[in-house]
Coordinates of C-alpha atoms in Angstrom, one line a residue:
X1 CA 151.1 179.9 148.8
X2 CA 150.8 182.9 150.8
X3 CA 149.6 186.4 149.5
X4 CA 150.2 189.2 151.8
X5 CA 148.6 192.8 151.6
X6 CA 149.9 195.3 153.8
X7 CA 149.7 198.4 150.8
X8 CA 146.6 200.1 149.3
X9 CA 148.4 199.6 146.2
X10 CA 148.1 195.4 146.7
X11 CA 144.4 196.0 148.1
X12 CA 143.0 197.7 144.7
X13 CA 145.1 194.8 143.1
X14 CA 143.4 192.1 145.0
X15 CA 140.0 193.2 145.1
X16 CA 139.4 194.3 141.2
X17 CA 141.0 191.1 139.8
X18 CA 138.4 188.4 138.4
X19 CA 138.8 185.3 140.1
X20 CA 137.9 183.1 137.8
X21 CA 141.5 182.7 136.2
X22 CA 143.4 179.9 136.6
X23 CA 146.3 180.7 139.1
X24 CA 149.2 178.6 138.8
X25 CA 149.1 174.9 138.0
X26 CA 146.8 173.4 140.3
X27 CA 146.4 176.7 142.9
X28 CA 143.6 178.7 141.9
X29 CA 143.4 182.6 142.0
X30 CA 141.8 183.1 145.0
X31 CA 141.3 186.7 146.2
X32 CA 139.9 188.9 148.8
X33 CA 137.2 191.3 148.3
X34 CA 135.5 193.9 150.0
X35 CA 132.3 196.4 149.0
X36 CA 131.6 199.3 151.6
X37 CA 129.0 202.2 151.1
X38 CA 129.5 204.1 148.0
X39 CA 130.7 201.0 146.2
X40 CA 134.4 201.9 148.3
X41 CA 136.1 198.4 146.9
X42 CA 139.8 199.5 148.6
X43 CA 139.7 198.1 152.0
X44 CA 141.6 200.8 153.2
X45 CA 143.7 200.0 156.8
X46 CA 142.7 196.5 156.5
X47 CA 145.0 193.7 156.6
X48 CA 144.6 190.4 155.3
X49 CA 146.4 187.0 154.4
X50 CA 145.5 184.0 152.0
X51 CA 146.7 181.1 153.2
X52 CA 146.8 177.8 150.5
X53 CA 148.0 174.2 151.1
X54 CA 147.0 170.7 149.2
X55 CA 146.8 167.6 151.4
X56 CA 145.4 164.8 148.6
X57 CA 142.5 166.0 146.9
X58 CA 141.6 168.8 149.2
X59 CA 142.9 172.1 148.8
X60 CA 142.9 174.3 152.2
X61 CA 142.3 177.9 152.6
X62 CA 142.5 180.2 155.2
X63 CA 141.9 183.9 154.9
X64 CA 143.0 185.9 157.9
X65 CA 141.5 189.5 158.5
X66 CA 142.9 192.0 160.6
X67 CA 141.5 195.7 161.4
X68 CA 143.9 198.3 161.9
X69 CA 141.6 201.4 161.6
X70 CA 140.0 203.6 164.3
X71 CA 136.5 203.0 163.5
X72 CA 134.6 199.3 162.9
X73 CA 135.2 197.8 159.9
X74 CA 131.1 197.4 158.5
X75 CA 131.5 196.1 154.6
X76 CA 128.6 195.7 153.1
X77 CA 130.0 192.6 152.6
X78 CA 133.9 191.1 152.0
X79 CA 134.9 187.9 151.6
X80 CA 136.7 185.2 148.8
X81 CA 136.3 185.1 145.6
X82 CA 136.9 181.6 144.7
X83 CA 139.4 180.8 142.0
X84 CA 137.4 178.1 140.7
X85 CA 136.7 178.4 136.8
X86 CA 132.9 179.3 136.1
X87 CA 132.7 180.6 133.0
X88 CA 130.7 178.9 130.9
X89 CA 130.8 180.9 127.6
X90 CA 131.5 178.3 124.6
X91 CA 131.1 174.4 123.1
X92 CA 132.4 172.4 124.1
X93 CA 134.9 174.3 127.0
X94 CA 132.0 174.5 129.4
X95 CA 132.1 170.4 130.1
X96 CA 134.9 171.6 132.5
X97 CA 133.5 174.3 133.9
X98 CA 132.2 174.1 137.4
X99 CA 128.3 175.6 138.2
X100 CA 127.8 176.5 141.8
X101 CA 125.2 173.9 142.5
X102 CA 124.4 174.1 146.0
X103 CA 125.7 177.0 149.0
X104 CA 124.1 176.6 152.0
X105 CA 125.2 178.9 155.3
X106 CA 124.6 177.4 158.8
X107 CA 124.9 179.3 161.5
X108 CA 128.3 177.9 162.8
X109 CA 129.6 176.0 159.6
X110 CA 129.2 176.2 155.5
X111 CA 128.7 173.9 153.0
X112 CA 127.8 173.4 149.6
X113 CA 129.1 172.0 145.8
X114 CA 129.8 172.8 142.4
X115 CA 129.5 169.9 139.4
X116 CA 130.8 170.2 135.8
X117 CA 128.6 168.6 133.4
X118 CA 131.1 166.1 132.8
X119 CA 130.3 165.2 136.1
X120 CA 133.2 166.4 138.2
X121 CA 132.3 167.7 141.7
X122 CA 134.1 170.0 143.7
X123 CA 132.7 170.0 147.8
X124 CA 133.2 173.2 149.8
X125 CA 132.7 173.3 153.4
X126 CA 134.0 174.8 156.5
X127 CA 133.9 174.5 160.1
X128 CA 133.8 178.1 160.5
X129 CA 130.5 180.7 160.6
X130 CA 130.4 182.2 157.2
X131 CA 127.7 184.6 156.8
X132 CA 126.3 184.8 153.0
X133 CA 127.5 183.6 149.7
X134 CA 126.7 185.4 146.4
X135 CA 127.8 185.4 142.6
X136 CA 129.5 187.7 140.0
X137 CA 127.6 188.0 137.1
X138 CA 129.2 189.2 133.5
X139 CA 128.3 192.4 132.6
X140 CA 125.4 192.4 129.6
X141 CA 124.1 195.1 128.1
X142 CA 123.4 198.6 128.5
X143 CA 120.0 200.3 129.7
X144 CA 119.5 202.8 127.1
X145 CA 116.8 204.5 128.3
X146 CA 119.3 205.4 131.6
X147 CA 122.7 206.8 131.5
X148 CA 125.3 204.5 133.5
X149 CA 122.9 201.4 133.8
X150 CA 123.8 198.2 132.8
X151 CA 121.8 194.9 132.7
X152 CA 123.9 192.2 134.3
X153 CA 124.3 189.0 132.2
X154 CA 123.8 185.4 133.1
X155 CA 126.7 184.0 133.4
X156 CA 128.7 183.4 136.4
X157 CA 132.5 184.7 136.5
X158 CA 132.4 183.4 140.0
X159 CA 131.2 182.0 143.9
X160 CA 132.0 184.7 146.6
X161 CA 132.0 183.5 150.2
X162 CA 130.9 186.6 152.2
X163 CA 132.9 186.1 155.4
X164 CA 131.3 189.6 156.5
X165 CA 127.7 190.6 155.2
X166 CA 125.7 193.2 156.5
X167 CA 122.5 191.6 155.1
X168 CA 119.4 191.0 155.5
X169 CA 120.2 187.5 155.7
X170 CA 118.0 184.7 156.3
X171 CA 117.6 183.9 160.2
X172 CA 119.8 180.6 159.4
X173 CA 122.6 182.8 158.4
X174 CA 125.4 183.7 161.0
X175 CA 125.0 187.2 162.7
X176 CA 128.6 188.3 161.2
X177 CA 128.7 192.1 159.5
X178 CA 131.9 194.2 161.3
X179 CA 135.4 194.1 162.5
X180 CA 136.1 196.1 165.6
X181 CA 139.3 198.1 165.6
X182 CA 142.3 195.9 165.9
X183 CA 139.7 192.6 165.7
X184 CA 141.3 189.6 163.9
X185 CA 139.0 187.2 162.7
X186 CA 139.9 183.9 160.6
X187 CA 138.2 181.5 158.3
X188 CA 139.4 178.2 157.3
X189 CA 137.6 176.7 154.1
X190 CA 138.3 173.1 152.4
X191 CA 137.6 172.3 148.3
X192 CA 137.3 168.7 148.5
X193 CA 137.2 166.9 144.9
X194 CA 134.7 164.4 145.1
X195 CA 135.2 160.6 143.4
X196 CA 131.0 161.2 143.0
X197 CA 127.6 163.3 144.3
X198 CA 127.0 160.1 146.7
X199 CA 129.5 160.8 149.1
X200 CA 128.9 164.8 150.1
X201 CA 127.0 164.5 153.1
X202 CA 129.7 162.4 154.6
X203 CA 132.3 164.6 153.4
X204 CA 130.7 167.7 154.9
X205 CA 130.0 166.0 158.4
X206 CA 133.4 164.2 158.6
X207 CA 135.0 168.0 157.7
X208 CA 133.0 170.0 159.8
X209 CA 132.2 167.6 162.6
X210 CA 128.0 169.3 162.1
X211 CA 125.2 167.2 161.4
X212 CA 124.2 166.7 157.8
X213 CA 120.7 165.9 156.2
X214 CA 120.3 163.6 153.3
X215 CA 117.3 162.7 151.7
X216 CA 116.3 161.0 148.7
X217 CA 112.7 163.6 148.2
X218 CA 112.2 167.0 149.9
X219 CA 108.5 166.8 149.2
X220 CA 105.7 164.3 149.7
X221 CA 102.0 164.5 149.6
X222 CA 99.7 164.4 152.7
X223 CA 99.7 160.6 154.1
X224 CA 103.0 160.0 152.8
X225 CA 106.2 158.7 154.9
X226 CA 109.3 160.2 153.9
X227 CA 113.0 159.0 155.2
X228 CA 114.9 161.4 156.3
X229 CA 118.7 160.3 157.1
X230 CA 121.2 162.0 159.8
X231 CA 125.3 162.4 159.4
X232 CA 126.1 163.2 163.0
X233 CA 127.6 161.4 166.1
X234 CA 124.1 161.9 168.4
X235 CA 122.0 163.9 166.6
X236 CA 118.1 165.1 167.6
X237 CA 115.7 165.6 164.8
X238 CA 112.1 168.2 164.9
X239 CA 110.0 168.5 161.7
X240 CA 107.9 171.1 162.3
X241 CA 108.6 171.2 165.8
X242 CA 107.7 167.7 166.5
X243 CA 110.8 164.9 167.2
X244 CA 111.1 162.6 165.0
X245 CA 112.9 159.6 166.2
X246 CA 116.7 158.5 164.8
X247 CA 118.2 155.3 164.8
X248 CA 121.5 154.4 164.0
X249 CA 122.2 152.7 161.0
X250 CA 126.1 153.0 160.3
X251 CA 128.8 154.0 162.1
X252 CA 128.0 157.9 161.6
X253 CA 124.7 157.7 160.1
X254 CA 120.9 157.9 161.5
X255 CA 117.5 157.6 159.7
X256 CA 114.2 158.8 160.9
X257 CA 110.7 158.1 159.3
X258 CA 108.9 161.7 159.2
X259 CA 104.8 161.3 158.6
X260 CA 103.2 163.9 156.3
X261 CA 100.3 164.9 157.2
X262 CA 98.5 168.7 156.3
X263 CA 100.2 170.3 153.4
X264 CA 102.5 173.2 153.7
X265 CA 106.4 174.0 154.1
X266 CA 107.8 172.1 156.9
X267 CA 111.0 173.0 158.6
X268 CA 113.4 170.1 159.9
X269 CA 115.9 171.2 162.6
X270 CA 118.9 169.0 163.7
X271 CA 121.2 169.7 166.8
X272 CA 124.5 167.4 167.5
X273 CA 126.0 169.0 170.5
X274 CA 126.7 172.5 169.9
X275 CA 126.3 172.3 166.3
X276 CA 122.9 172.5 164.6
X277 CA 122.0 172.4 160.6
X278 CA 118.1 173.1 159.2
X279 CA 116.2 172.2 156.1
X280 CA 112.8 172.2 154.7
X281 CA 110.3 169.2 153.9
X282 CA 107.1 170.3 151.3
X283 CA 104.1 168.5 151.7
X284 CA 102.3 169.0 148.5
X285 CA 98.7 170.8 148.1
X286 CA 96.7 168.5 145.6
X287 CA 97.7 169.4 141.8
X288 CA 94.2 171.5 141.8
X289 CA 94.9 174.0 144.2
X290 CA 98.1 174.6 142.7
X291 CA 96.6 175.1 139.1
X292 CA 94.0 177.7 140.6
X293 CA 96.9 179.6 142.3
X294 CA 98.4 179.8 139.6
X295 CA 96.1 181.1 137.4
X296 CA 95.2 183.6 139.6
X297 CA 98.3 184.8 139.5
X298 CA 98.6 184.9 136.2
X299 CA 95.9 187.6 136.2
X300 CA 97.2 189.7 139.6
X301 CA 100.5 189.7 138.3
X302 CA 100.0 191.2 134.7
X303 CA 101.9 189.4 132.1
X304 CA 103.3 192.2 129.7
X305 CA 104.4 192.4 126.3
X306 CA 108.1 193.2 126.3
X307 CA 111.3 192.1 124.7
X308 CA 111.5 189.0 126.6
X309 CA 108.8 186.3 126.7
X310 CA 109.3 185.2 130.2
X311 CA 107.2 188.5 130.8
X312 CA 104.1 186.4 129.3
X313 CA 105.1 182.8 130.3
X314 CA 102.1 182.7 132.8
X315 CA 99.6 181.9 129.8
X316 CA 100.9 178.3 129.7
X317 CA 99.8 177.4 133.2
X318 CA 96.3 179.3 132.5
X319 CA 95.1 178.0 129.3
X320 CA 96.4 174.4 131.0
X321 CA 94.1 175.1 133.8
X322 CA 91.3 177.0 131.4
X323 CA 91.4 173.0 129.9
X324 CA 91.5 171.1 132.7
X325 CA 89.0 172.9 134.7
X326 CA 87.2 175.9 133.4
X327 CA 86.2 178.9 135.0
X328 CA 84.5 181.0 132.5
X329 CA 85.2 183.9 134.6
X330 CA 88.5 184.6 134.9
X331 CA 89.1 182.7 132.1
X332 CA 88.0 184.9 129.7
X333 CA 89.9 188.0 131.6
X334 CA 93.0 186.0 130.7
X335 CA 92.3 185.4 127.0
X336 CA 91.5 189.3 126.9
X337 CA 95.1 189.9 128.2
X338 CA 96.8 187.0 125.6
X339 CA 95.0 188.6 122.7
X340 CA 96.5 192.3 123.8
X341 CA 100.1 191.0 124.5
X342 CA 100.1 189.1 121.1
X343 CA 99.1 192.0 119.1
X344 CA 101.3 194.7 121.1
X345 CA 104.6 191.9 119.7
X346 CA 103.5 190.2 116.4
X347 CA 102.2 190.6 113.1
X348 CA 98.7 188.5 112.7
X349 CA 99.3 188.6 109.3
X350 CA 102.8 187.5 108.9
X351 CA 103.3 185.5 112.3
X352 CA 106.3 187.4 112.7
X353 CA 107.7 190.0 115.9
X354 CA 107.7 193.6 115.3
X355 CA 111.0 194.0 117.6
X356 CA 113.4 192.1 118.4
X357 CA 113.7 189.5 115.7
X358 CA 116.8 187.8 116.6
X359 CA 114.9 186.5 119.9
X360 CA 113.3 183.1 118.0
X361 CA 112.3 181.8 121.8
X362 CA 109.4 184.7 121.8
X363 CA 108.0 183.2 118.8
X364 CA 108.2 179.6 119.6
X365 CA 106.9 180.0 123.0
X366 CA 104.2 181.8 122.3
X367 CA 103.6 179.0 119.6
X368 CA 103.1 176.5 122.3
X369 CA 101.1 178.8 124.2
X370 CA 98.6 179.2 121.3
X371 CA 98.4 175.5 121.3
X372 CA 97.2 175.2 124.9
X373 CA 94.7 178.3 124.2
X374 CA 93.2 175.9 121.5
X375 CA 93.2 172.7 123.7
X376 CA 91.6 174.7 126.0
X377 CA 88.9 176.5 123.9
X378 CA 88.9 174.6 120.2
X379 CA 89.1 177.9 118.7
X380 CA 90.9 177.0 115.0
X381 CA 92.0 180.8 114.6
X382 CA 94.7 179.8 117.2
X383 CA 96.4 177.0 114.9
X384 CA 95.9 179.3 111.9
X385 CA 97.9 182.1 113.9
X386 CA 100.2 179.3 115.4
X387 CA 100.9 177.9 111.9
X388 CA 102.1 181.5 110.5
X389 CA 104.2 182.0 113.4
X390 CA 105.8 178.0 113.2
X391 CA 106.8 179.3 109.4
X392 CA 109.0 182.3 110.8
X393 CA 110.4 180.0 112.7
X394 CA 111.2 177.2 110.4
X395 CA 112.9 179.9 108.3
X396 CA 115.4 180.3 110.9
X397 CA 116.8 176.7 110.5
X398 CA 119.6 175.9 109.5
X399 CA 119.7 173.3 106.9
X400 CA 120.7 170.3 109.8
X401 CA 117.6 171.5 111.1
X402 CA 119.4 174.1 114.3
X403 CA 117.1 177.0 115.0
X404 CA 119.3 180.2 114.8
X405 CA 119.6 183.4 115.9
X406 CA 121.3 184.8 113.0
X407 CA 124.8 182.6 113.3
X408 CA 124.1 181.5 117.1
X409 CA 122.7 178.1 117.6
X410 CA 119.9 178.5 120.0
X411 CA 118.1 175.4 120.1
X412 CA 118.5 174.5 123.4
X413 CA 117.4 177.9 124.4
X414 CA 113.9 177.6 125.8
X415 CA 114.1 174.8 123.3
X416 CA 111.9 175.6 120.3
X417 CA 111.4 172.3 119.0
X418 CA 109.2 171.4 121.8
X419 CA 107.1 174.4 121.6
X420 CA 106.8 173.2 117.8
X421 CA 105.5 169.7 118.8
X422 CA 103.3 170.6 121.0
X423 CA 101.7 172.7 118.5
X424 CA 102.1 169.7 115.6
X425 CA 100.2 167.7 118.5
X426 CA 97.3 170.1 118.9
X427 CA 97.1 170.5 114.6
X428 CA 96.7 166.3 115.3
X429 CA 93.8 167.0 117.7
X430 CA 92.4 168.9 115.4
X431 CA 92.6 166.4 112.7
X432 CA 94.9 168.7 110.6
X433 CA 97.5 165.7 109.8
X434 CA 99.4 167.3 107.2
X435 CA 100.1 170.4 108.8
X436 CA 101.1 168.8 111.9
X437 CA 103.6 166.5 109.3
X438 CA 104.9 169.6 108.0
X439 CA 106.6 170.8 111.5
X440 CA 107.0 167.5 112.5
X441 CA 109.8 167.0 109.3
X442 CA 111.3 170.6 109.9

């Protein structure tokens, strides 16, 4: 299949269309984009070819890009939009649908994956610089406190390779952000469909001819020895600067041993001729240091009462850490804050939010934070206020025992019923059996 554009009336075509449809049988939609200053989506005096063929269960695509204009071409960024579907909107239709699960730009190669949760994966690589990736989000809701503003949703219509991107990009990423008048440039990228997760690595070094890293754990605590393996033909390994020795082990593949030994984020670098990948070993700090960091971030960035209870989730981590090692201190700063944020959002007397009703999560959350509050500090006001607030929430079931928002089923969202065992576990704790029984049926 071949799509040619030599009209602005096929550029404005091409670049507004979603890609996530399906295309024709087994061809996807894919489509060239571009975004330059002033949100300029036309591509004006720039030329450009989709090429498609299918050679077993790969499907290869080549997107050609010619400037015919005066002046550089500088998008912001252009690229394909992928015509691979991503939409996950309803039961049971999103076991087909394919999540961008990994995207990872090299400086002269790509490569990444996308897995259905019926456990279909799709590989995407290519032996060509490629210099970002990013996502289309649907559209949400509006900001009405600001004319023109929308919220962008969370789900994905699609995975855009940014052949061009003026950035900032992370130093991995290909320098590539202009087309010089009367530049050509090509890319040539491969969707592989995968028999199983297993066998990526090899796929993405035997299509790309670059070295591949595959490990089992990305992090390891000081003392630990981690194996790191190699897809290459000679490839040279450095973990934090320092060369870790390979040996072969298969045809194509290598393994090295790599010693951990002060924690911290450590960067492996592999070079196989001219072609190099990266990636990142973390040696754990002990379990302590991370509880105090946490905490005290809990307090230096504010948690704040707002629609959304992610804007408070901190208080988990710090009444965890108020119970497992106390600093009277801070600890009561935190509980200070708590008490404000609970009172700005609910009704003491009723357990129930002020706003935003439909949004069950803020209740149950908070639920299971008032249960770690009164693991941490035995105070019995905290079940009382937990069990008024686990009543709201029971009246949102649905009689097969589904917590709803109105007629949506969100139980699996932030997933209420373990915020409302936790808290039947702490009632236990407390030796208050039969209220604990009580949310324990629901």
């Amino acid at each position: 299949m071949m799509i040619r554009n030599l009209t602005l009336s096929l550029a404005l075509l091409a670049v507004s269309s979603v890609a996530y449809s399906a295309g024709d049988g087994n061809k996807p939609a894919h489509r060239f984009y571009s975004l330059e200053p002033g949100n300029d989506s036309t591509a004006r005096g720039i030329e450009y070819t989709i090429e498609t063929m299918r050679s077993g269960n790969t499907e290869i695509i080549t997107l050609n890009l010619r400037n015919t204009r005066h002046t550089p071409y500088q998008p912001l960024k252009a690229g394909l939009k992928l015509g691979i579907d991503t939409y996950m909107d309803s039961y049971p239709e999103w076991y087909g649908k394919f999540f961008p699960t990994l995207a990872v730009c090299e400086p002269d190669h790509f490569y990444g994956y996308m897995q259905s949760p019926e456990g279909k994966v799709k590989a995407v690589v290519s032996a060509d610089p490629i210099a970002s990736w990013s996502l289309d989000y649907n559209m949400g809701y509006p900001d009405w406190t600001q004319e023109n503003r929308w919220f962008y949703g969370h789900r994905i219509e699609c995975l855009n390779l940014d052949m061009l991107c003026r950035g900032p990009l992370p130093d991995h990423n290909p320098l590539l952000w202009k087309l010089e008048p009367g530049e050509r440039r090509s890319w040539t990228v491969k969707i592989m469909d995968l028999d199983a997760p297993d066998s990526f690595e090899e796929a993405v070094y035997r299509n790309t001819g670059a070295p591949v890293l595959a490990m089992e754990r990305t992090s390891c605590s000081p003392g630990d020895s981690l194996e790191i393996k190699v897809w290459g033909s000679a490839p040279r390994m450095t973990v934090d600067g320092n060369v870790i020795g390979l040996q072969k082990v298969d045809d194509s593949l290598w393994r090295g041993i790599y010693r951990a030994t002060d924690p911290g984020v450590k960067a492996i670098s592999v070079c196989d001729g001219v072609r190099q990948a990266h990636g990142t070993v973390v040696v754990r700090y002990p379990w302590n240091t991370t509880m105090r960091l946490a905490r005290e971030a809990v307090v230096r960035y504010r948690q704040k009462p707002t629609s959304h209870v992610e804007s408070w989730y901190g208080f988990h981590t710090a009444f965890d850490a108020a119970r497992i090692m106390p600093e009277p201190g801070i600890d009561s700063v935190i509980n200070r804050r708590f008490d404000m944020v609970v009172d700005k959002i609910f009704d003491r007397e009723k357990g129930a939010p002020y706003k935003f009703h439909w949004r069950i999560q803020n209740v149950s959350s908070t639920i299971g934070m008032l249960a770690d509050r009164y693991l941490a500090f035995g105070n019995p006001a905290d079940l009382d206020l937990g069990e008024r607030m686990a009543r709201y929430v029971m009246d949102c079931q649905r009689e097969d025992g589904a917590y709803m928002n109105g007629y949506t089923d969100y139980t699996s969202v932030i997933y209420p019923a373990k915020s409302m065992l936790e808290f039947a576990d702490a009632e236990r704790v407390a030796g208050r059996k039969k209220q604990a029984a009580r949310i324990e049926a629901s």
